[in-house]
Coordinates of N, CA and C in Angstrom, one line a residue:
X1 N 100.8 90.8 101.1 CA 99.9 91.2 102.2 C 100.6 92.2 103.1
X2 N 100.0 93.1 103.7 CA 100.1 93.9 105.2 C 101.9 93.4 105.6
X3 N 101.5 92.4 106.5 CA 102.4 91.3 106.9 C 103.7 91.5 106.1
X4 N 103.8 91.0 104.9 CA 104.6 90.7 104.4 C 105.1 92.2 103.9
X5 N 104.7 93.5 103.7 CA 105.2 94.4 103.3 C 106.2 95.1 104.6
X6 N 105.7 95.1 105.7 CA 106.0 95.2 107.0 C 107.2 94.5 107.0
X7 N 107.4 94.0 106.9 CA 109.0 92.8 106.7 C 109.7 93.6 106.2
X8 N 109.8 93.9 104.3 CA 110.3 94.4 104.0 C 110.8 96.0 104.5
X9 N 110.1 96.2 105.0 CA 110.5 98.0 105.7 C 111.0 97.9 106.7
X10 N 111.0 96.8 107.3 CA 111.7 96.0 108.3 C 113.4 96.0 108.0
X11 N 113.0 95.0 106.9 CA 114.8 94.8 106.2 C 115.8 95.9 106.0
X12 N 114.9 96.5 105.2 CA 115.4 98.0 104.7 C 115.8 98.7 105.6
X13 N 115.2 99.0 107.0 CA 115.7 99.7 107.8 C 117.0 98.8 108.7
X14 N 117.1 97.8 108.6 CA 118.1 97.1 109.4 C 119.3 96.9 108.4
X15 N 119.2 97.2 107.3 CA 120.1 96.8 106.6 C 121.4 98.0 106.2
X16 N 121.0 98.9 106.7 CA 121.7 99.8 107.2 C 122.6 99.8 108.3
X17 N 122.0 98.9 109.6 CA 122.8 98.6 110.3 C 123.9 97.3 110.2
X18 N 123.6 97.0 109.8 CA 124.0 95.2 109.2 C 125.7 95.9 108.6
X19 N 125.1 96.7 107.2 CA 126.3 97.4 106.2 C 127.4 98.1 107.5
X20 N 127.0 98.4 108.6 CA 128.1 99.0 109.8 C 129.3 97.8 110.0
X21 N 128.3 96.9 110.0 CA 129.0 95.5 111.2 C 128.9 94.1 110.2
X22 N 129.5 94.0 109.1 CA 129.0 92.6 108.3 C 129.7 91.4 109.4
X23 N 130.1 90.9 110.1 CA 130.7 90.4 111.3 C 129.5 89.6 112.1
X24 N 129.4 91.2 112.4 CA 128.0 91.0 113.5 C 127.1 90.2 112.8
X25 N 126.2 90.9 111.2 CA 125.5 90.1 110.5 C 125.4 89.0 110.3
X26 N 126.6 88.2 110.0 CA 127.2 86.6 109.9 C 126.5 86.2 111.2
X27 N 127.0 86.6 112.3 CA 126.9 85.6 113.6 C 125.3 85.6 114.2
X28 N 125.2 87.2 113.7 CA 122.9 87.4 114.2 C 122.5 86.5 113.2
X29 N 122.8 85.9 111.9 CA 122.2 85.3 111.1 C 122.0 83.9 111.3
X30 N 123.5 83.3 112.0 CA 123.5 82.2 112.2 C 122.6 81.8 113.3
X31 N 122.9 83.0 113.9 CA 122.1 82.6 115.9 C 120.4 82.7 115.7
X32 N 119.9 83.7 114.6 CA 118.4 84.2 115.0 C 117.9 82.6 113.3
X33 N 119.1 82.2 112.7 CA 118.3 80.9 111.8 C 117.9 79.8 112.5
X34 N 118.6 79.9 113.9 CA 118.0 78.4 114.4 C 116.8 78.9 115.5
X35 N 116.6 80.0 115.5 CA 115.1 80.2 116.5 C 113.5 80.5 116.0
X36 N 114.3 80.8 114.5 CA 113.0 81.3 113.7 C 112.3 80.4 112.7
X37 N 111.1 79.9 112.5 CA 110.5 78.2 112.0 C 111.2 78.7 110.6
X38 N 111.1 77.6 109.8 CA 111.3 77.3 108.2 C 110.2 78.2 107.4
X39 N 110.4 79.0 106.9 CA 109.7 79.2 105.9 C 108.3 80.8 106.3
X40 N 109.1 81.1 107.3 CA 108.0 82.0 108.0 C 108.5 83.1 107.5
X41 N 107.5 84.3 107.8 CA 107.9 85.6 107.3 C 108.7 86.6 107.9
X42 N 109.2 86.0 109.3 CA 110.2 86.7 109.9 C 111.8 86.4 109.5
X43 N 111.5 84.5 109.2 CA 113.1 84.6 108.6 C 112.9 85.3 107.1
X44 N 111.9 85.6 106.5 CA 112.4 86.4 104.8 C 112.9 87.6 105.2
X45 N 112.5 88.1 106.2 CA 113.2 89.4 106.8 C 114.3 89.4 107.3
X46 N 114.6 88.4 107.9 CA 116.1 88.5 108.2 C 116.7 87.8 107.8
X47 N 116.3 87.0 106.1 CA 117.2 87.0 105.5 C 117.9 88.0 104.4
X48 N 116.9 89.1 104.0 CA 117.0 90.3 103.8 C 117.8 91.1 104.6
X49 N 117.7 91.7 105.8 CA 118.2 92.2 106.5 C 119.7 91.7 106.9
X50 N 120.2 90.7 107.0 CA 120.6 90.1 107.4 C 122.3 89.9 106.6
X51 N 121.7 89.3 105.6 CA 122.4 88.5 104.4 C 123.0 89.6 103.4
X52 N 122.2 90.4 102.9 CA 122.3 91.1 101.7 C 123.7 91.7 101.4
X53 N 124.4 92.2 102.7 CA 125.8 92.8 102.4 C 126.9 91.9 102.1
X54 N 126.6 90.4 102.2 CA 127.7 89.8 102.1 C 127.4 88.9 100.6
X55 N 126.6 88.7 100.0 CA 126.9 88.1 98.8 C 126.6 89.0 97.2
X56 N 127.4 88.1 96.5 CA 127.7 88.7 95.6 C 126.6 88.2 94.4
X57 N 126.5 88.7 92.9 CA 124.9 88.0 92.3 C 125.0 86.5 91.7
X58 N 126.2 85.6 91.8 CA 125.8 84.2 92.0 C 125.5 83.6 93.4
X59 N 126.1 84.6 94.1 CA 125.4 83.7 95.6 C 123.9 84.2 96.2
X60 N 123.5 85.1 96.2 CA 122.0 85.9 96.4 C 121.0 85.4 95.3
X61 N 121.3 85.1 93.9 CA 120.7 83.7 92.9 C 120.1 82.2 93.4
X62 N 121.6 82.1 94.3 CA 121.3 80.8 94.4 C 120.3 80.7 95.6
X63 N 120.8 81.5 96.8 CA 120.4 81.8 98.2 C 118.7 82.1 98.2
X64 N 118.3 82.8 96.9 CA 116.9 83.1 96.5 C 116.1 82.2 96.0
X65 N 117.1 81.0 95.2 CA 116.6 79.7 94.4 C 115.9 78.8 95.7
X66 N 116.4 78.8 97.1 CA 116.2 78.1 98.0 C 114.7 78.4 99.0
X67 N 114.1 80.1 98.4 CA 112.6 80.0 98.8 C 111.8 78.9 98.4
X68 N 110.5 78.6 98.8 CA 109.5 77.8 98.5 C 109.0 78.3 96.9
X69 N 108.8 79.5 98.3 CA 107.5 80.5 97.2 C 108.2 81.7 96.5
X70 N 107.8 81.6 95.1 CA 108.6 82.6 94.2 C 108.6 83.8 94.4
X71 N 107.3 84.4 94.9 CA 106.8 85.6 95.6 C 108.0 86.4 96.3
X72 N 108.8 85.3 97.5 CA 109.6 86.3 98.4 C 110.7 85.8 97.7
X73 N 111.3 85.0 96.9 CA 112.5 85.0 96.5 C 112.7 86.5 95.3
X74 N 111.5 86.5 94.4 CA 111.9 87.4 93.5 C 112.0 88.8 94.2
X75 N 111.0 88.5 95.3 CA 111.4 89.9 96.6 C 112.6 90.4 96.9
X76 N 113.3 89.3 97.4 CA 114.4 89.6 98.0 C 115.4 89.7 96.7
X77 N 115.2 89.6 95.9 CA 116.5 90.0 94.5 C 115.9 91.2 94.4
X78 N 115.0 91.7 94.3 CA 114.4 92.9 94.0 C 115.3 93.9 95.2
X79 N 115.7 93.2 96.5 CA 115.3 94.0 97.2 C 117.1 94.1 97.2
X80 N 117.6 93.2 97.1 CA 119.5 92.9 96.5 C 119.6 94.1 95.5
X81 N 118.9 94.2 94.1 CA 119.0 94.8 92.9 C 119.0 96.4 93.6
X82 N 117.7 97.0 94.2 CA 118.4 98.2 94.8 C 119.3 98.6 95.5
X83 N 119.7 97.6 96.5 CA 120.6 98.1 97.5 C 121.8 97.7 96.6
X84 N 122.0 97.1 96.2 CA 123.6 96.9 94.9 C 123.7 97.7 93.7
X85 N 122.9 98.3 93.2 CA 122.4 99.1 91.9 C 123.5 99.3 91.1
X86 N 125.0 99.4 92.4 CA 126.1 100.3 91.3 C 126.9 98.8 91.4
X87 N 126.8 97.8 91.8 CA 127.7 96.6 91.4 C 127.7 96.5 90.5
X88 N 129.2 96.3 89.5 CA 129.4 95.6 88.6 C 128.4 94.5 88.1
X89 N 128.5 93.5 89.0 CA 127.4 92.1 88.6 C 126.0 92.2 88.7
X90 N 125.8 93.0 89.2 CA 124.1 93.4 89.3 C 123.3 93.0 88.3
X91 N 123.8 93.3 87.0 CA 123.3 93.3 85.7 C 122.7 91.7 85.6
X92 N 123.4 90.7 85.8 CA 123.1 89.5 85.9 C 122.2 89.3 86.8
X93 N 121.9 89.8 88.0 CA 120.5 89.5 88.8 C 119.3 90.1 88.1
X94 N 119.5 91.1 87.5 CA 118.3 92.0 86.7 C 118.1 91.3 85.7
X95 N 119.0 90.3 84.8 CA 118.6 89.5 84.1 C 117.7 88.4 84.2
X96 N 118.2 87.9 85.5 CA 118.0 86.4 86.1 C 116.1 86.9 86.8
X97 N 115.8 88.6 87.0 CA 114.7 88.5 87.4 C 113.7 88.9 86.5
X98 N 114.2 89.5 85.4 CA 113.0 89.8 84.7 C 112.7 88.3 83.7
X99 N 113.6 87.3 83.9 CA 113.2 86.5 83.4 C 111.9 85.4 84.0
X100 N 112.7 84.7 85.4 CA 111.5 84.9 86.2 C 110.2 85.5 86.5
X101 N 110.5 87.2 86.5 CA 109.2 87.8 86.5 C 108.4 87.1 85.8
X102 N 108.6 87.0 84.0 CA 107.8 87.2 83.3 C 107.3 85.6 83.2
X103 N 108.1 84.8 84.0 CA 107.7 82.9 83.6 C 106.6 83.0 85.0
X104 N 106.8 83.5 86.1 CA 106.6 83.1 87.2 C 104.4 83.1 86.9
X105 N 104.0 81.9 87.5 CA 102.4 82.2 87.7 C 101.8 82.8 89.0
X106 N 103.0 82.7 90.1 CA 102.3 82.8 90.8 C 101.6 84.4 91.5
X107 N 102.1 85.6 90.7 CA 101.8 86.5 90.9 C 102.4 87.5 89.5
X108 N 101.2 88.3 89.1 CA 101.8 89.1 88.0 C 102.4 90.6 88.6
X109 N 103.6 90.9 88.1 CA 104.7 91.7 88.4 C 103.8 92.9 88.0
X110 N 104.3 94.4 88.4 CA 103.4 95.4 87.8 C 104.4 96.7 88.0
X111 N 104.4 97.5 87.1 CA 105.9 98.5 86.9 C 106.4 98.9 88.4
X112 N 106.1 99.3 89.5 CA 106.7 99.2 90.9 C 107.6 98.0 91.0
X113 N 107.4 97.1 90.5 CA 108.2 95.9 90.7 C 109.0 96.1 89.8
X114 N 108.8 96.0 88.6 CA 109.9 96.6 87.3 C 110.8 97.6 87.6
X115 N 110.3 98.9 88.3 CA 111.2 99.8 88.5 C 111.8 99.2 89.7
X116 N 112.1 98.8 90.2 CA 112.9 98.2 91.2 C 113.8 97.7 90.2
X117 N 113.6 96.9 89.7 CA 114.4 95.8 88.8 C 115.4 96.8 87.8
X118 N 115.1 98.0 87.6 CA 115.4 98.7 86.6 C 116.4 100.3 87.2
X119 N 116.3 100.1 88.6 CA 116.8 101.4 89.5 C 118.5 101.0 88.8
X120 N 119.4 100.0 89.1 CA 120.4 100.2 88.2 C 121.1 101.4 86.9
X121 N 120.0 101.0 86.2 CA 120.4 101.0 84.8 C 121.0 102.6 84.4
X122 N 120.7 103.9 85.1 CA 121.3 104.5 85.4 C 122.8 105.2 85.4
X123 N 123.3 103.6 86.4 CA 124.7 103.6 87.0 C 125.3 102.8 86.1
X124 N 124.9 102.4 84.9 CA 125.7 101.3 84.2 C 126.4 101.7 82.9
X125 N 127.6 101.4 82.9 CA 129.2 102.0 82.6 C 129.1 101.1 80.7
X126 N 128.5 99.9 81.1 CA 128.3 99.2 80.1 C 127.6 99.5 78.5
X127 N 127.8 100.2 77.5 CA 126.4 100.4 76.2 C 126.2 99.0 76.3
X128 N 127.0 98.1 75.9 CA 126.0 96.3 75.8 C 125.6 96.2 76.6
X129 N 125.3 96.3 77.7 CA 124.6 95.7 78.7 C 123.2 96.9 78.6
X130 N 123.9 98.2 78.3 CA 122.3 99.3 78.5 C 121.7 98.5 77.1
X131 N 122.3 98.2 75.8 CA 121.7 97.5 74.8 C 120.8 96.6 75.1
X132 N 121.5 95.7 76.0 CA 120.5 94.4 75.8 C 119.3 94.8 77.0
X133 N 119.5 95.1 78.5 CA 118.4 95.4 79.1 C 117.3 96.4 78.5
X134 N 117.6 97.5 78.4 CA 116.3 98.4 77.4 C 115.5 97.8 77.0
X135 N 115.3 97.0 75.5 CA 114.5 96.0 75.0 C 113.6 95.5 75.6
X136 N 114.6 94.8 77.0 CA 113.6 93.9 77.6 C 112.4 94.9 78.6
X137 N 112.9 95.8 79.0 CA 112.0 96.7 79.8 C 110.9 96.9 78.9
X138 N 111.6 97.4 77.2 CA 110.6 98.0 76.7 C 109.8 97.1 75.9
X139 N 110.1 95.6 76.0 CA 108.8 94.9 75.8 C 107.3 94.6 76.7
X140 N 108.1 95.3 77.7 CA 106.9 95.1 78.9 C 105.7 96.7 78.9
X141 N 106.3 97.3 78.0 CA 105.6 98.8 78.2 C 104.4 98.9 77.4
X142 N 103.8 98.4 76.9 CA 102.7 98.4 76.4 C 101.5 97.5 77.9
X143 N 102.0 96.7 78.4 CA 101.1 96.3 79.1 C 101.3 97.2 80.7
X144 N 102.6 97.2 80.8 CA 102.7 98.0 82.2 C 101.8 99.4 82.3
X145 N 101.9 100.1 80.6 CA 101.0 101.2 80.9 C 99.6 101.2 81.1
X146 N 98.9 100.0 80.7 CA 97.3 99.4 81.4 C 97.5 99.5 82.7
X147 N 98.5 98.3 83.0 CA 98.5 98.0 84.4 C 98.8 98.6 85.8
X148 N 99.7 99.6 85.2 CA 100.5 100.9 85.9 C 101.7 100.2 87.4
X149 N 101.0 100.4 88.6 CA 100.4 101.9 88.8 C 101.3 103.5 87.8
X150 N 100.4 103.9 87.6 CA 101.0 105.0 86.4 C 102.3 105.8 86.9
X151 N 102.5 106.4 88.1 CA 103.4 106.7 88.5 C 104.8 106.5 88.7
X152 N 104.9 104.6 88.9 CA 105.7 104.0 88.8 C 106.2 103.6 87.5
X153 N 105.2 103.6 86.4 CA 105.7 103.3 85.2 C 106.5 104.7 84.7
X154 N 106.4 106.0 84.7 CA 106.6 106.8 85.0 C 108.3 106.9 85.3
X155 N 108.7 107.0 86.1 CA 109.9 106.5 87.1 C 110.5 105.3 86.2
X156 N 109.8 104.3 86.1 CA 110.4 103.0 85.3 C 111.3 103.6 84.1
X157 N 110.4 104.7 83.2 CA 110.3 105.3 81.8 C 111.7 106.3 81.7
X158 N 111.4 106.8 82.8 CA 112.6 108.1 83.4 C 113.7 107.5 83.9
X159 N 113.7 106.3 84.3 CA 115.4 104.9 84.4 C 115.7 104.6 83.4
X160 N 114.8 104.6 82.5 CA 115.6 103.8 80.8 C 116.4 105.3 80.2
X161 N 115.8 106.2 80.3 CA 115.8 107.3 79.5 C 117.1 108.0 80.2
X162 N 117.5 107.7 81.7 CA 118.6 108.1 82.1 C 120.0 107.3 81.4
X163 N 119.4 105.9 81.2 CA 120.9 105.0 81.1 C 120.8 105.1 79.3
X164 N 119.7 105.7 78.8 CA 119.6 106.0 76.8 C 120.8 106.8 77.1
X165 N 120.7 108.0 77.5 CA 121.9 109.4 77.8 C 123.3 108.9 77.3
X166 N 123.3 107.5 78.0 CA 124.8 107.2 77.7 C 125.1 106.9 76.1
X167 N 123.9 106.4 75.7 CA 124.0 106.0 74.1 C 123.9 106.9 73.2
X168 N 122.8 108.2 73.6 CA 122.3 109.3 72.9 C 121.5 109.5 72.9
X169 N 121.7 111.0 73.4 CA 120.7 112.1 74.2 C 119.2 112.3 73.2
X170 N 119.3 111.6 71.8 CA 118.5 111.8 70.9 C 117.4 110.8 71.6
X171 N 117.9 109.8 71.6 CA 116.6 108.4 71.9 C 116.1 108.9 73.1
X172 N 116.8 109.8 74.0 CA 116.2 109.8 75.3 C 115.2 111.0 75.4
X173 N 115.1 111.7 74.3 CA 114.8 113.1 73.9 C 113.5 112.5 73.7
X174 N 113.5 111.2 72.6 CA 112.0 110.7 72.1 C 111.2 110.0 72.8
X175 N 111.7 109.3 73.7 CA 111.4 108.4 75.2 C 110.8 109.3 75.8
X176 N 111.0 110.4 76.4 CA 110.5 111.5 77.1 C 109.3 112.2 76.5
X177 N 109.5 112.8 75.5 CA 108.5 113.3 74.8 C 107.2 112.2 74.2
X178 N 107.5 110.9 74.0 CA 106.3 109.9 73.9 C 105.6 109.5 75.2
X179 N 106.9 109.6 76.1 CA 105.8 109.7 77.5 C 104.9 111.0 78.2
X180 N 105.4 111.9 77.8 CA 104.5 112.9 77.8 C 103.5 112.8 77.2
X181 N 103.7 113.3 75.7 CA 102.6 113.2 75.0 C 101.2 112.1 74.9
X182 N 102.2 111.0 74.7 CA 100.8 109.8 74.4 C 100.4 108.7 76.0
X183 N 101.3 109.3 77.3 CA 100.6 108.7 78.4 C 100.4 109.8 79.6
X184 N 101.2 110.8 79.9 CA 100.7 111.4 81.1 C 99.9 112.7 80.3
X185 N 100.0 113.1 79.1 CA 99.3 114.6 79.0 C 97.7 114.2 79.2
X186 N 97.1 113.1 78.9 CA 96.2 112.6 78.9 C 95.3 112.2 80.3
X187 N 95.9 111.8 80.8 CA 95.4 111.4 81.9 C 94.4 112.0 82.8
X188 N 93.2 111.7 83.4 CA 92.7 112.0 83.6 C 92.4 112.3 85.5
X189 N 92.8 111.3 86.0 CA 93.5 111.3 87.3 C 94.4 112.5 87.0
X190 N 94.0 113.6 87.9 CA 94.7 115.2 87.8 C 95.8 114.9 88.9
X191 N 95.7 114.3 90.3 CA 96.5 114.3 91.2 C 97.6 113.4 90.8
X192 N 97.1 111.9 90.3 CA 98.2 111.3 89.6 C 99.2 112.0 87.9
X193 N 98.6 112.3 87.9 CA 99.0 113.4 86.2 C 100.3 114.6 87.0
X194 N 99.9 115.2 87.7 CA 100.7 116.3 88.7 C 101.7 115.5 89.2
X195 N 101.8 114.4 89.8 CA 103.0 113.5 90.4 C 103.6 113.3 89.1
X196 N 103.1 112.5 88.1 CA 103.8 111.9 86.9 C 104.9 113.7 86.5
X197 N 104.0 114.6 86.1 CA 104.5 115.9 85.7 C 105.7 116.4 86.4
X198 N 105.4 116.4 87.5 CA 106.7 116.6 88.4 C 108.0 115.4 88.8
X199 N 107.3 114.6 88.3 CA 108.9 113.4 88.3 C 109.2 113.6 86.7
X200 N 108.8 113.9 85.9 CA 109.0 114.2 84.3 C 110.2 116.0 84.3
X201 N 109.5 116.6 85.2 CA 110.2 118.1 85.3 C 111.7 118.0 85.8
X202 N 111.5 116.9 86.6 CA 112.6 116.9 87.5 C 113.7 116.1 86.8
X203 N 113.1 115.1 86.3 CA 114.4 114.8 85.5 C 115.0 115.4 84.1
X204 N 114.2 116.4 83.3 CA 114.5 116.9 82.5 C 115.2 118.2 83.3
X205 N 115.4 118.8 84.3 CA 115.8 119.9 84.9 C 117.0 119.3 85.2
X206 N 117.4 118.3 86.0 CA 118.6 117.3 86.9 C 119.5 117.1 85.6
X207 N 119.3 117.3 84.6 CA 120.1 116.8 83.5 C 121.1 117.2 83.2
X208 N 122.6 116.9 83.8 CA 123.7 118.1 83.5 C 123.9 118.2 82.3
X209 N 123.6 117.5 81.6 CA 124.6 117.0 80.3 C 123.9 117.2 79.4
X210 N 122.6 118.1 79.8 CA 121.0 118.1 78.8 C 121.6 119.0 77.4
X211 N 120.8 118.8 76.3 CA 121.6 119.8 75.3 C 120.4 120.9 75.2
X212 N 121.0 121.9 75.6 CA 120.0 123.0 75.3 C 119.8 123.0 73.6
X213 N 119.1 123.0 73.7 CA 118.1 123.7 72.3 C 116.5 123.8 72.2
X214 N 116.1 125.1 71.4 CA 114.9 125.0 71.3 C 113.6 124.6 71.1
X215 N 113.8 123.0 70.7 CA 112.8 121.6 71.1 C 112.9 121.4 72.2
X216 N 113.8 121.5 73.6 CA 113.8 120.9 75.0 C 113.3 122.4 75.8
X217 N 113.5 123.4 75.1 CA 113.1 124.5 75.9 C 111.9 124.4 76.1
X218 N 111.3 124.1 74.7 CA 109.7 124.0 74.4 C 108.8 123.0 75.4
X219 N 109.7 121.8 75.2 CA 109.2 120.9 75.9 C 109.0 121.2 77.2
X220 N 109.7 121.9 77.5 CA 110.2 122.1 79.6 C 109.0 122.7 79.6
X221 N 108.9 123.8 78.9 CA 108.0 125.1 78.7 C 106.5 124.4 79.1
X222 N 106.6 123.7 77.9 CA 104.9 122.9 78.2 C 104.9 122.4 79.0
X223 N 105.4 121.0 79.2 CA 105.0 120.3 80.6 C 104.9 121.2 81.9
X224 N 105.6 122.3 82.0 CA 105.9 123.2 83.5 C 104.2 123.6 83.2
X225 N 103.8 124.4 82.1 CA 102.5 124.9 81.8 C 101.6 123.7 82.2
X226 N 101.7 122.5 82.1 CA 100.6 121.9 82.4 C 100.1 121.2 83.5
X227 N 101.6 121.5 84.5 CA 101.9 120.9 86.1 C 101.2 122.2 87.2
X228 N 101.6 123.2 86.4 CA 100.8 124.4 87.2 C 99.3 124.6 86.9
X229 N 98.9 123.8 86.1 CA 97.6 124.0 85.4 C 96.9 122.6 86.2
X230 N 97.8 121.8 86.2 CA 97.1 120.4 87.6 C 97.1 121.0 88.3
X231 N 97.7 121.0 89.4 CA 97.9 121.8 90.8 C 96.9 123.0 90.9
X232 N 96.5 123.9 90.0 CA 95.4 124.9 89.7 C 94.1 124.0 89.8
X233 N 94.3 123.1 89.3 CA 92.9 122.4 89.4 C 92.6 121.3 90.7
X234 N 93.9 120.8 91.2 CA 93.7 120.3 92.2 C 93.3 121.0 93.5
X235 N 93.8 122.3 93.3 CA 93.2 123.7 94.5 C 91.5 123.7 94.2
X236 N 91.3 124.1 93.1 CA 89.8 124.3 93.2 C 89.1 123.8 93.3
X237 N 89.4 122.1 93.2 CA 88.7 121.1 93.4 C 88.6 120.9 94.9
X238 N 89.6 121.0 95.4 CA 89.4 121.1 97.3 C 89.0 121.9 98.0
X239 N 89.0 123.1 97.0 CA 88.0 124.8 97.7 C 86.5 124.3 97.2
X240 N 86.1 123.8 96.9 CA 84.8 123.3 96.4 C 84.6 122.0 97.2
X241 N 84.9 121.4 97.6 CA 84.5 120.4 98.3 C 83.7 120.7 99.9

């Protein structure tokens, strides 16, 4: 809800200040736990806000295990998982949520939530560990792309394809190009198609370590042709209105 998203941008912004002073955090936590009721939506914000800098992924596990409602516990790991992304142990909270995710009834997860879960993968130093997460993302890709929102799956698609790189630039070459071809060339939503195109350009541009050759030239070539070709249509569609 409203409410509850407000919290979280809440957190986010204070948790910035928190990471100055972990001291401070400890002692605001203890003082603002005994004024704030059990289970309200101000303490999930500051236990977010609050908490986050100081535990590590068996204690933020447990500390999450202790919500009611699954809703804000899997929140607040979600919300652990990005702000930790380059921890070592992180890998273990991303496990511990996509497992959840996928048991939990009380709300179904939808690739915004995934890509949160998956902002890590990236930063990770590990091939076993990029081995065994992948899979699990990419059993969720057939329904995430129904479910979307398209953009975010998008992004989701463009995380795996950064942490493939470490394995081989080949898989990540086919990962890209299947998401081109068989989900965003398609689409029909031109304004969402143009966002998708330009988070697709940008990571194939960003790529130090890209291998030039004349398959990725081609590729850049098209997709750039079809971003200028959205945006061409997104103009004349608003000069006609």
């Amino acid at each position: 809800n409203s409410t509850g998203e407000q919290d979280w941008r809440i957190a986010r912004l204070s948790l910035n200040d928190i990471r100055m002073d972990k001291q401070l955090g400890s002692k605001l936590f203890e003082k603002v736990n005994k004024t704030i009721g059990q289970g309200s939506s101000e303490k999930l914000s500051v236990h977010a806000s609050l908490l986050l800098g100081d535990y590590d992924a068996p204690q933020i596990i447990q500390k999450a295990s202790e919500f009611s409602d699954p809703l804000n516990s899997l929140s607040l790991l979600r919300l652990w998982i990005l702000q930790k992304r380059e921890r070592e142990d992180v890998t273990d909270v991303m496990k511990y949520v996509l497992e959840r995710s996928i048991q939990t009834t009380v709300y179904t997860p939808n690739a915004y939530d995934y890509r949160q879960i998956a902002s890590p993968l990236p930063f990770l130093s590990s091939e076993e560990e990029i081995r065994d997460l992948v899979p699990r993302f990419d059993d969720l890709r057939t329904t995430l792309q129904k479910t979307g929102p398209s953009v975010e799956h998008v992004r989701l698609q463009l995380l795996i394809r950064d942490s493939e790189k470490k394995i081989g630039i080949k898989s990540a070459d086919d990962r890209i190009l299947e998401l081109y071809l068989y989900y965003v060339h398609g689409m029909l939503d031109i304004p969402t198609k143009a966002t998708c195109l330009a988070r697709i350009l940008e990571s194939l541009l960003d790529s130090e370590d890209q291998l030039r050759s004349e398959e990725n030239d081609v590729l850049i070539s098209t997709i750039r042709k079809d971003f200028f070709e959205s945006i061409e249509t997104i103009i004349t569609n608003v000069a006609e209105q």
